[in-house]
Short mmCIF file of C-alpha atoms in Angstrom, two decimals:
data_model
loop_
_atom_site.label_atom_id
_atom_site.label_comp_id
_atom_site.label_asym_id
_atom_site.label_seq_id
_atom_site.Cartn_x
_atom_site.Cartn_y
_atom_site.Cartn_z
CA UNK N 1 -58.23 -24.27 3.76
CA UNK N 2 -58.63 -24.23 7.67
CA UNK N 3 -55.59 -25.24 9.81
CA UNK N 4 -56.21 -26.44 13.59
CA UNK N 5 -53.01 -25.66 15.80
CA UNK N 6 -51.68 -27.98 17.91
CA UNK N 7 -50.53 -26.43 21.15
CA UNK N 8 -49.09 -28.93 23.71
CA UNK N 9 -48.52 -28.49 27.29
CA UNK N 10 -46.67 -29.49 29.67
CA UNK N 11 -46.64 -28.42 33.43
CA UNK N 12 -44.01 -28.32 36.43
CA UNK N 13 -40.97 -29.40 33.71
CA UNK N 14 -38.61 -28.83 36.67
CA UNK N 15 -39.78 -32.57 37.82
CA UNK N 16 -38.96 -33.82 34.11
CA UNK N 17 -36.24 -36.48 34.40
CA UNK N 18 -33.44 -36.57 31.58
CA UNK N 19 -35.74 -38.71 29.20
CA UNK N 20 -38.82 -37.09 28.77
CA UNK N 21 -36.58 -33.55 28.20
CA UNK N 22 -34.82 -35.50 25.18
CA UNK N 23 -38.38 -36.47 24.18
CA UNK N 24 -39.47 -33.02 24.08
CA UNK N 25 -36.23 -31.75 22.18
CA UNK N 26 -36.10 -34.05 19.98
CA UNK N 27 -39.87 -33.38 18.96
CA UNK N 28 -39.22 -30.03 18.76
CA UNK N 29 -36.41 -29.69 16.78
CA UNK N 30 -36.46 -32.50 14.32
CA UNK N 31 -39.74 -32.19 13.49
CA UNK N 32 -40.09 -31.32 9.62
CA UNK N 33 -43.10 -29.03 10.27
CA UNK N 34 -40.46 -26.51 12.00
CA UNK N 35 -38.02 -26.43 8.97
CA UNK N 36 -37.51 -23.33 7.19
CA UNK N 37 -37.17 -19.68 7.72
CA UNK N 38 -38.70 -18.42 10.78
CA UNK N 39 -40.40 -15.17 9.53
CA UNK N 40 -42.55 -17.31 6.99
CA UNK N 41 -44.43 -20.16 9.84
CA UNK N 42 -47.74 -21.15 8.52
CA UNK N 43 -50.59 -20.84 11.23
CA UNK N 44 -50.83 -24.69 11.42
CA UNK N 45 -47.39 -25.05 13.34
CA UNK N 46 -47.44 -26.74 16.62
CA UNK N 47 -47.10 -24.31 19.52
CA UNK N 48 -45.36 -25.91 22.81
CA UNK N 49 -45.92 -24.23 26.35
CA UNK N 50 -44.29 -25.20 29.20
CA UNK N 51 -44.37 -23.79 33.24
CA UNK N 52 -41.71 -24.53 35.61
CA UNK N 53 -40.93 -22.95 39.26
CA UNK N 54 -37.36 -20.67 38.47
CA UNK N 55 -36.17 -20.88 42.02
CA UNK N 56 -36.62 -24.98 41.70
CA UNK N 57 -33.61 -24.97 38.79
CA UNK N 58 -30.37 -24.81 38.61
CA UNK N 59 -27.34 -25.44 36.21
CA UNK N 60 -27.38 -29.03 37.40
CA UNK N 61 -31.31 -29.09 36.70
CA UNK N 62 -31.99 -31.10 33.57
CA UNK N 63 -34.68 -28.82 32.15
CA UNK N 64 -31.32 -25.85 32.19
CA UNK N 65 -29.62 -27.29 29.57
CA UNK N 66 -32.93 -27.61 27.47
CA UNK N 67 -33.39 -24.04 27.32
CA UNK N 68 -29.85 -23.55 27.00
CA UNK N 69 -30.58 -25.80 23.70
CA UNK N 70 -33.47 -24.17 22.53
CA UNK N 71 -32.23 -20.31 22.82
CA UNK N 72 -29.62 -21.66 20.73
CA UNK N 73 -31.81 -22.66 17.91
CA UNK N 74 -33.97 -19.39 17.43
CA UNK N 75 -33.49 -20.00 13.81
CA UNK N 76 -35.89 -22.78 13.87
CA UNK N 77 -37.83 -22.65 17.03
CA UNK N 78 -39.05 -18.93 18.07
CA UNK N 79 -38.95 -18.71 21.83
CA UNK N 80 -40.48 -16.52 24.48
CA UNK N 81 -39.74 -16.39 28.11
CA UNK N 82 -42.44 -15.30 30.14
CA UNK N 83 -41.95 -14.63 33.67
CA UNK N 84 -44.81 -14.40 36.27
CA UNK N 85 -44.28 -12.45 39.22
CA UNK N 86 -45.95 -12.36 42.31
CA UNK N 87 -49.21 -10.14 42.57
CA UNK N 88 -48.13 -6.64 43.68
CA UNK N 89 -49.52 -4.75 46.98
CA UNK N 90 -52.06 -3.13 44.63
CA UNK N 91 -53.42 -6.29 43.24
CA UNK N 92 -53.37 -7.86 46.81
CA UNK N 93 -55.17 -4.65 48.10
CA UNK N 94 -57.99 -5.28 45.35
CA UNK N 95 -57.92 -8.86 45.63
CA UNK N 96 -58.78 -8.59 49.53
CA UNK N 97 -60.90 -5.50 49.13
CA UNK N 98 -63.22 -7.52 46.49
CA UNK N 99 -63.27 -10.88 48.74
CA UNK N 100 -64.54 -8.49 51.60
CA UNK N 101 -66.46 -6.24 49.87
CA UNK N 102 -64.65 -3.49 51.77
CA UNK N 103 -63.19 0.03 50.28
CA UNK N 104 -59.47 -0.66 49.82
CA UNK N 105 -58.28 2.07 52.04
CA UNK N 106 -60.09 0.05 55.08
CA UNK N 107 -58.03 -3.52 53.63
CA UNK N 108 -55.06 -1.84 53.01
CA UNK N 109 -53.38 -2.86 56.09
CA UNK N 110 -54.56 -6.56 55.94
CA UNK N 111 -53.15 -6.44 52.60
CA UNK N 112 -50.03 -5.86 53.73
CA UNK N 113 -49.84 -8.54 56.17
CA UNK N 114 -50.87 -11.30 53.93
CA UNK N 115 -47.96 -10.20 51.23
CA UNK N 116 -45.80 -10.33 54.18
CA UNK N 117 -46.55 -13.99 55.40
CA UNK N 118 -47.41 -15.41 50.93
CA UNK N 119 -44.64 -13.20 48.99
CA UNK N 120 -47.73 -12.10 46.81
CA UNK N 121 -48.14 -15.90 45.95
CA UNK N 122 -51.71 -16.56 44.94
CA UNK N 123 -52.65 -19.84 46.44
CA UNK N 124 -50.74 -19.00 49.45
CA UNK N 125 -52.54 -15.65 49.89
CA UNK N 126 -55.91 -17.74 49.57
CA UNK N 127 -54.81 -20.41 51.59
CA UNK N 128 -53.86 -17.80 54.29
CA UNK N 129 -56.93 -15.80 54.26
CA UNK N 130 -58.72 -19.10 54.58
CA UNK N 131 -56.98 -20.18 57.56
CA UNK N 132 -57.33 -16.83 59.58
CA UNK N 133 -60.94 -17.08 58.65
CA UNK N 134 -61.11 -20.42 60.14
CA UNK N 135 -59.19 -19.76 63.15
CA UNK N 136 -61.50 -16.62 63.87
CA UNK N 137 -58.49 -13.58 63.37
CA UNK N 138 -60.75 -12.56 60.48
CA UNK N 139 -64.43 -12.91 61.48
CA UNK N 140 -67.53 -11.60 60.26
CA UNK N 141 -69.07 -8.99 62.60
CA UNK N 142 -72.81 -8.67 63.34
CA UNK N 143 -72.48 -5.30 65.21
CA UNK N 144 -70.42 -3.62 62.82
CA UNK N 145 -71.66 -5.33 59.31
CA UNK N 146 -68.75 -6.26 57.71
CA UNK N 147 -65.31 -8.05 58.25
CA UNK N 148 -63.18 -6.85 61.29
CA UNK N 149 -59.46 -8.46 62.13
CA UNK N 150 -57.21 -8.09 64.63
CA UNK N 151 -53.64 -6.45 62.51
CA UNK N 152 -51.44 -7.12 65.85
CA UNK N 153 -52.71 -11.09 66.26
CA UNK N 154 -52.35 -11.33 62.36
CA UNK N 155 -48.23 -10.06 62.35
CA UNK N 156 -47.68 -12.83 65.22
CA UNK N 157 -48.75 -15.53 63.12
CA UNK N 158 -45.63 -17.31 62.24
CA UNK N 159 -44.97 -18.60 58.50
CA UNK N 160 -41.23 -19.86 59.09
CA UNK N 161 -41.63 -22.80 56.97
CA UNK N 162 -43.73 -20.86 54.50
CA UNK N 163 -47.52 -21.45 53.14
CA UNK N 164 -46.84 -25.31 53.99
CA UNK N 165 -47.68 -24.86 57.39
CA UNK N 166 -50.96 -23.34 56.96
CA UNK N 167 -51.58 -26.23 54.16
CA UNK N 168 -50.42 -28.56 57.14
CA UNK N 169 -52.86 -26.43 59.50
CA UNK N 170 -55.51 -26.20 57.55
CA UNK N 171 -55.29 -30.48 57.08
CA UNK N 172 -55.11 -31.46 60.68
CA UNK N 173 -58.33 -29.62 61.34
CA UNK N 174 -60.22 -31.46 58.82
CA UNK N 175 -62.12 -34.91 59.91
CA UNK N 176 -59.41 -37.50 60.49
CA UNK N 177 -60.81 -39.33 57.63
CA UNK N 178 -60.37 -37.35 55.25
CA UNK N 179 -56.46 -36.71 56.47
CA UNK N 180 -55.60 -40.27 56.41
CA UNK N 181 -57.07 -40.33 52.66
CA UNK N 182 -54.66 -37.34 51.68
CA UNK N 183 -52.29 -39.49 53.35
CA UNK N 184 -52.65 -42.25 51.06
CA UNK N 185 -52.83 -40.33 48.54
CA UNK N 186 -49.88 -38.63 48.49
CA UNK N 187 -47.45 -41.60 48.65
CA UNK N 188 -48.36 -41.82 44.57
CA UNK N 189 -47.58 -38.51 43.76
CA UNK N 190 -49.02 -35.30 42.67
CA UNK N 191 -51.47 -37.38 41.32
CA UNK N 192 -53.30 -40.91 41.76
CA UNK N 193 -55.67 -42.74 39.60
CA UNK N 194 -58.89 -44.26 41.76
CA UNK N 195 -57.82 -47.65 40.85
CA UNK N 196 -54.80 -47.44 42.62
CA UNK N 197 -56.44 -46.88 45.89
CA UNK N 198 -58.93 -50.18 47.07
CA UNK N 199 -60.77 -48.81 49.89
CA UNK N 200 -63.71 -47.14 48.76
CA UNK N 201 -63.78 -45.09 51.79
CA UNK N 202 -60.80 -43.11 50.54
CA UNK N 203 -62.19 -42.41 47.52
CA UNK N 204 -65.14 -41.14 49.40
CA UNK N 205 -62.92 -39.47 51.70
CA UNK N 206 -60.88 -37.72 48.64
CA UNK N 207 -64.00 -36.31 47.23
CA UNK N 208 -64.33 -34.35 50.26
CA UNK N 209 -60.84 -33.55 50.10
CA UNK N 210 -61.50 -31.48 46.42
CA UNK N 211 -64.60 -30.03 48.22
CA UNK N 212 -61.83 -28.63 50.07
CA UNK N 213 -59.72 -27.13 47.23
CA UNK N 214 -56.88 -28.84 48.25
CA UNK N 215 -57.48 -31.38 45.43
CA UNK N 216 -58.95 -31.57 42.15
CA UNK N 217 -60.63 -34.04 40.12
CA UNK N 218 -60.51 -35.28 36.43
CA UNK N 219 -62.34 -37.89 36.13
CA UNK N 220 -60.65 -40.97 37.42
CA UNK N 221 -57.96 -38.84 38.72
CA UNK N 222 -57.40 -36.97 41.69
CA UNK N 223 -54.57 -34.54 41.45
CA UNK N 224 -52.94 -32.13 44.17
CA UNK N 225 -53.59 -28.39 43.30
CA UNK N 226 -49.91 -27.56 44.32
CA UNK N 227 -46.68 -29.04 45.62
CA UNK N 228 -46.55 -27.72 48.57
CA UNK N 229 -50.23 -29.36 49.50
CA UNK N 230 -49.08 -32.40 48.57
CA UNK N 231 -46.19 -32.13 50.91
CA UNK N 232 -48.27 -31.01 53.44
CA UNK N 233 -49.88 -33.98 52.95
CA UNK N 234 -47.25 -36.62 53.00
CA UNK N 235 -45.29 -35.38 55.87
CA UNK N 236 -48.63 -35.96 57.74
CA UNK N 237 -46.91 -39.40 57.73
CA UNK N 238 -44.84 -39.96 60.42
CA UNK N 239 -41.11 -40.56 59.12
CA UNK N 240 -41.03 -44.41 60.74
CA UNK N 241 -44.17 -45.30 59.03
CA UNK N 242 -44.07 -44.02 55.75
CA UNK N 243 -41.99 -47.53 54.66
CA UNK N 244 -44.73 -49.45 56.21
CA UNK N 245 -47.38 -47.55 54.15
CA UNK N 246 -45.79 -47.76 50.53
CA UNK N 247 -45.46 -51.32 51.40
CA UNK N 248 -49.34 -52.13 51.86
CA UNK N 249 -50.32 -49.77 49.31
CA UNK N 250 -48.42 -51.97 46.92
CA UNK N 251 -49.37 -55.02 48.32
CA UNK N 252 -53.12 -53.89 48.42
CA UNK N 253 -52.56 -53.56 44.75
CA UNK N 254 -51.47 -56.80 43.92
CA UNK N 255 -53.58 -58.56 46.03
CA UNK N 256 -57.18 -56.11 46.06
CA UNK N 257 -56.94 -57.36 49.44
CA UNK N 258 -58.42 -60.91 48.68
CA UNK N 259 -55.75 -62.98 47.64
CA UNK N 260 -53.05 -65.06 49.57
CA UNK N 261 -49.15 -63.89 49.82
CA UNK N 262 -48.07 -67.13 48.88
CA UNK N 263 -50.02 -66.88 45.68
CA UNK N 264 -48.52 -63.99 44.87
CA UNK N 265 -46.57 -65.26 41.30
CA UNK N 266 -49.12 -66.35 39.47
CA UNK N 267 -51.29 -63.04 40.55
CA UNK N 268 -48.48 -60.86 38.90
CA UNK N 269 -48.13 -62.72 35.89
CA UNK N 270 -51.89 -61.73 35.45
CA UNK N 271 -51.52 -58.30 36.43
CA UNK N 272 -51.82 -55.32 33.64
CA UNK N 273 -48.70 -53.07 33.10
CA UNK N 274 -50.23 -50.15 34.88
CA UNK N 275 -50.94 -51.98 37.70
CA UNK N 276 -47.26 -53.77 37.91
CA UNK N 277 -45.81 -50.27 37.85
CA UNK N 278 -48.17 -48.47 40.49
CA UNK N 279 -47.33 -51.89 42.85
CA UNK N 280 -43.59 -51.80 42.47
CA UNK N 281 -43.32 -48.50 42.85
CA UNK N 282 -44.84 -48.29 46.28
CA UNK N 283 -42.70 -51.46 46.85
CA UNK N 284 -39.21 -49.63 46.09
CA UNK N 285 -40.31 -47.36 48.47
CA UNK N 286 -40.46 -49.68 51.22
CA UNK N 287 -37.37 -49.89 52.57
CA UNK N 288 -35.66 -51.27 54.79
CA UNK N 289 -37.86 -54.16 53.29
CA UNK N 290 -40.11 -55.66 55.62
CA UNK N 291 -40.79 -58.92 53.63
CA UNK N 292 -37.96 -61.91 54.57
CA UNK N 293 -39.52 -64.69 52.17
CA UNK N 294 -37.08 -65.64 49.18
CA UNK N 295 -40.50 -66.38 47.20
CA UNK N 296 -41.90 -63.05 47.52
CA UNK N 297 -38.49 -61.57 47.42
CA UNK N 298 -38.38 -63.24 44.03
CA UNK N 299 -41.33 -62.43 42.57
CA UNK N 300 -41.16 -58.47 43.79
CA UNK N 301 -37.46 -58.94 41.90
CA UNK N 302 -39.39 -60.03 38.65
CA UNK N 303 -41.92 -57.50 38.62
CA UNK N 304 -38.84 -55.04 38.99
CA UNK N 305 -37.17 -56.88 35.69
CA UNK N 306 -40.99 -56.66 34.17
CA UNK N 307 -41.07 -52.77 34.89
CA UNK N 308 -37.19 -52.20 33.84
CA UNK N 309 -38.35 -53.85 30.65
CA UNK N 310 -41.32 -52.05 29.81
CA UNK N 311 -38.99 -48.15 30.77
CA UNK N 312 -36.35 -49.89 28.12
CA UNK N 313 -39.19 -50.09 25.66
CA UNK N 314 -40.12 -46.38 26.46
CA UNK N 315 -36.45 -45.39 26.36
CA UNK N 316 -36.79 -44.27 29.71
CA UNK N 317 -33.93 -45.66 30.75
CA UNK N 318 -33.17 -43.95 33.82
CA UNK N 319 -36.18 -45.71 35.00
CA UNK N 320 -35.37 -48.97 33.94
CA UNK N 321 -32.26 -48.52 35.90
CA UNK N 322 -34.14 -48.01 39.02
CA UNK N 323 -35.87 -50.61 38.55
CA UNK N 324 -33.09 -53.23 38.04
CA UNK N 325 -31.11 -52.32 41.18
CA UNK N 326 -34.29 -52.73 43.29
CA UNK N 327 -34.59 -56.09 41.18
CA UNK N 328 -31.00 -56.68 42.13
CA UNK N 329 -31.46 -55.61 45.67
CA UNK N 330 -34.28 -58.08 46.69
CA UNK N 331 -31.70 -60.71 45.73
CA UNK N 332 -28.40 -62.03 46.66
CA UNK N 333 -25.16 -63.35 45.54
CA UNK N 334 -26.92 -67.23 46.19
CA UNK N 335 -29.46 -66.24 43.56
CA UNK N 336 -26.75 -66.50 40.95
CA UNK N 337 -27.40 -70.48 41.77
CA UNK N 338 -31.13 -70.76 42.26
CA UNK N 339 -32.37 -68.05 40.28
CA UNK N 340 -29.60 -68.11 37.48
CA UNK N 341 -32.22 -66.71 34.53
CA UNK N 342 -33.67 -63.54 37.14
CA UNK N 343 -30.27 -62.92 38.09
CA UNK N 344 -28.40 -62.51 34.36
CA UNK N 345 -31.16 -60.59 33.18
CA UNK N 346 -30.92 -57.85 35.79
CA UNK N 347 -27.15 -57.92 35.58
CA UNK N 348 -27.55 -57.27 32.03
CA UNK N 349 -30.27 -54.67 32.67
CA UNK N 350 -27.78 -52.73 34.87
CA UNK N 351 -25.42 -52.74 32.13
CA UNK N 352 -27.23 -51.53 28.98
CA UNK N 353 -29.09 -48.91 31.14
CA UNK N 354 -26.15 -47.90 33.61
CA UNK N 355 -24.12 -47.15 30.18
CA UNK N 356 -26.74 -45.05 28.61
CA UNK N 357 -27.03 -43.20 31.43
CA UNK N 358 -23.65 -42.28 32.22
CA UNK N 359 -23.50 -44.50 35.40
CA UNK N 360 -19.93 -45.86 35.34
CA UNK N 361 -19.53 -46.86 38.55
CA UNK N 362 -22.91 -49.24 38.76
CA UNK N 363 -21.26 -50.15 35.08
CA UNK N 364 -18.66 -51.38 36.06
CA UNK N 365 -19.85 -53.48 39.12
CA UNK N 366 -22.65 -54.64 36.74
CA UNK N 367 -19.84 -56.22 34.00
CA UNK N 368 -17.67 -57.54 36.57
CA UNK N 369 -20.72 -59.50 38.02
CA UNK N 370 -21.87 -60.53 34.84
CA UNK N 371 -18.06 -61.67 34.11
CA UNK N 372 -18.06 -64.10 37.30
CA UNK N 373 -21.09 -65.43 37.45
CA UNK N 374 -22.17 -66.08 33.84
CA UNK N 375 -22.59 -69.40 32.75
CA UNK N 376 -22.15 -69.60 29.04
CA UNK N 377 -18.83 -67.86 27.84
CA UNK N 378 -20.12 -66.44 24.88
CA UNK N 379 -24.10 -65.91 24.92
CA UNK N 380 -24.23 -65.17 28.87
CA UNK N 381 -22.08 -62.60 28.79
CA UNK N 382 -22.20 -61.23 25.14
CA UNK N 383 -24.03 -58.05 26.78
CA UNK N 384 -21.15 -57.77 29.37
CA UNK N 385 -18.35 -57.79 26.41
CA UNK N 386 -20.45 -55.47 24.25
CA UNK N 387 -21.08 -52.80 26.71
CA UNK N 388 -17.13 -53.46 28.08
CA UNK N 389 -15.99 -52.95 24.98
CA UNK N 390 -18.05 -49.63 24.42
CA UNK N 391 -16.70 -48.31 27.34
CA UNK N 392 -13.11 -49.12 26.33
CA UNK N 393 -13.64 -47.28 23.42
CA UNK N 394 -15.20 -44.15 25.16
CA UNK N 395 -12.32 -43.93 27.05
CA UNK N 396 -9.74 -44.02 24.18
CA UNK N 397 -8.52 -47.53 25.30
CA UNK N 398 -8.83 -49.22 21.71
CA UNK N 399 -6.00 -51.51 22.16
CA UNK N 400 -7.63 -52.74 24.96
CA UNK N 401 -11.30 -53.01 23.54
CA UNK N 402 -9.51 -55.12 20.46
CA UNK N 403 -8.10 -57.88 23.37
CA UNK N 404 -11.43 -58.09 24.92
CA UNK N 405 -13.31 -58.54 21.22
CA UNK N 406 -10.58 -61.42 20.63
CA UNK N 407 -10.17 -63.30 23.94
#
């Protein structure tokens, strides 16, 4: 019999928010196929690999107390740390000497400036080699055959903020066009799927961007080939614009730049999940908010409810928390009267997720609200009383929890 393993993995877990840790832990220890005695694992057992940048976590870091977790339970799961280090002078020396086709006694020097300015960091040793080349300190010469470079010129050039300044460098001396689409898209992320952006030009424009190296493609997705590119990127964008940005991106979204604001309700109500997430997101991002119409406020306040919904679903519910105070926030205390069903369900939102999560202070505010401005004593605020009285207990106050379950 032939066994397939499954080998999952799962890249730059120092972003990975509290839920999709638990997700992983949970599937990795409860999982039947990882019962019994270590020593006797059949071939067809699942193999996880994950990567994550050390100097990026610490003890507060959710991804520490996973590994905490898992080094605990080496009678189940076998574990193995392995830790890249940089590329050493040697490996630098033969990297250069190779790219130059040049003995590595005459790049030995060069060598050693570049690991000075990248740490022996790969992409930033490329992306520094790259820019010298294009700002003629390494040139090509005719007269003397090969590669020549000035070693004085090269230990001036200053790195302070590290490789993101030649990233930064190396993007304002491509076309204009092709900055402003790195611009967009690196308000979505690390990543962006074409159908998030409308103008075809960008896309265009992104293509030429991977041509670059500073992206890659896969197919419908264009994803940054490091963090520190997509930085780069983004603070291209100066800081009193960026809220202006998010918000047309998300507009752009909901509207594919056809429809009318004021149409804007039924639109959503039409609009896939994907699409209400990507739109909301940029949205959020928006702020101060720019937009002074109740209607619109409204509607952007029920796509926030739609989202926090959909994260509950997920149980990603640190998420749907951020999603119900933006709800909340595009609203007022007035709404309680004109928007009465919006209003209770992201007050009750903010109380089943803010007690999951730990949040007792956005708790709190979130039962107290619920308390005064419910309607119906008993099925308005039934999520208020459950989640006050969960609390109560929590906190060893079971006397009290009994007087709120009977008043």
């Amino acid at each position: 019999r032939t066994f397939v393993r499954l080998l999952l993995f799962f890249d730059d877990l120092q972003f990975a928010d509290k839920s999709a840790i638990e997700l992983i832990e949970s599937f990795m220890c409860n999982s039947q196929e990882f019962a019994g005695d270590i020593e006797n694992l059949q071939f067809n057992k699942p193999v996880f690999v994950g990567t994550y940048r050390e100097d990026e976590v610490d003890d507060t870091n959710n991804l520490q107390s996973f590994l905490t977790s898992m080094k605990e339970s080496s009678h189940l799961i076998r574990l193995t740390d392995i830790h890249l280090e940089t590329l050493s002078a040697a490996a630098v020396n033969e990297m250069v000497s190779e790219t130059l086709r040049l003995p590595k006694r005459m790049t030995k020097s060069l060598a050693e400036v570049t690991i000075s300015k990248t740490d022996g960091n790969p992409l930033f040793l490329r992306s520094f080699l790259n820019a010298m080349v294009e700002e003629g300190r390494v040139y090509y010469s005719l007269a003397k055959r090969r590669w020549v470079w000035d070693i004085l010129a090269l230990s001036e050039v200053g790195v302070d903020d590290g490789v993101a300044v030649l990233l930064a460098r190396k993007l304002l001396r491509l076309p204009m066009n092709i900055q402003m689409a790195l611009r967009i898209a690196s308000c979505f992320g690390m990543q962006v799927e074409d159908w998030m952006i409308i103008d075809s030009n960008v896309l265009v424009n992104l293509d030429h961007a991977v041509y670059e190296g500073l992206m890659e493609r896969f197919g419908s997705t264009f994803v940054f080939v490091h963090a520190s590119v997509h930085s780069a990127a983004y603070n291209l964008i100066p800081d009193n614009e960026r809220s202006a940005v998010h918000m047309k991106l998300g507009l752009e979204i909901i509207f594919n730049k056809s429809a009318k604001l004021d149409c804007v309700d039924g639109i959503v109500k039409n609009l896939p999940d994907s699409k209400v997430f990507a739109a909301i997101d940029q949205i959020n991002r928006s702020r101060p908010i720019s937009i002074s119409n109740p209607a619109i406020l409204r509607v952007l306040s029920k796509m926030n409810l739609r989202a926090g919904n959909a994260c509950m679903e997920m149980s990603d519910f640190q998420s749907a928390q951020k999603n119900f105070l933006a709800g909340r926030a595009f609203m007022d205390t007035n709404n309680w009267v004109s928007d009465y069903g919006l209003m209770l369900a992201l007050t009750n939102g903010l109380c089943l997720t803010s007690y999951v999560n730990g949040d007792s202070s956005t708790l709190v505010a979130s039962v107290e609200e619920a308390m005064l401005h419910a309607q119906n004593h008993f099925e308005d605020k039934f999520v208020a009383y459950s989640v006050r009285v969960k609390l109560l207990v929590s906190r060893g106050c079971e006397t009290e929890a009994v007087e709120c379950v009977l008043n």
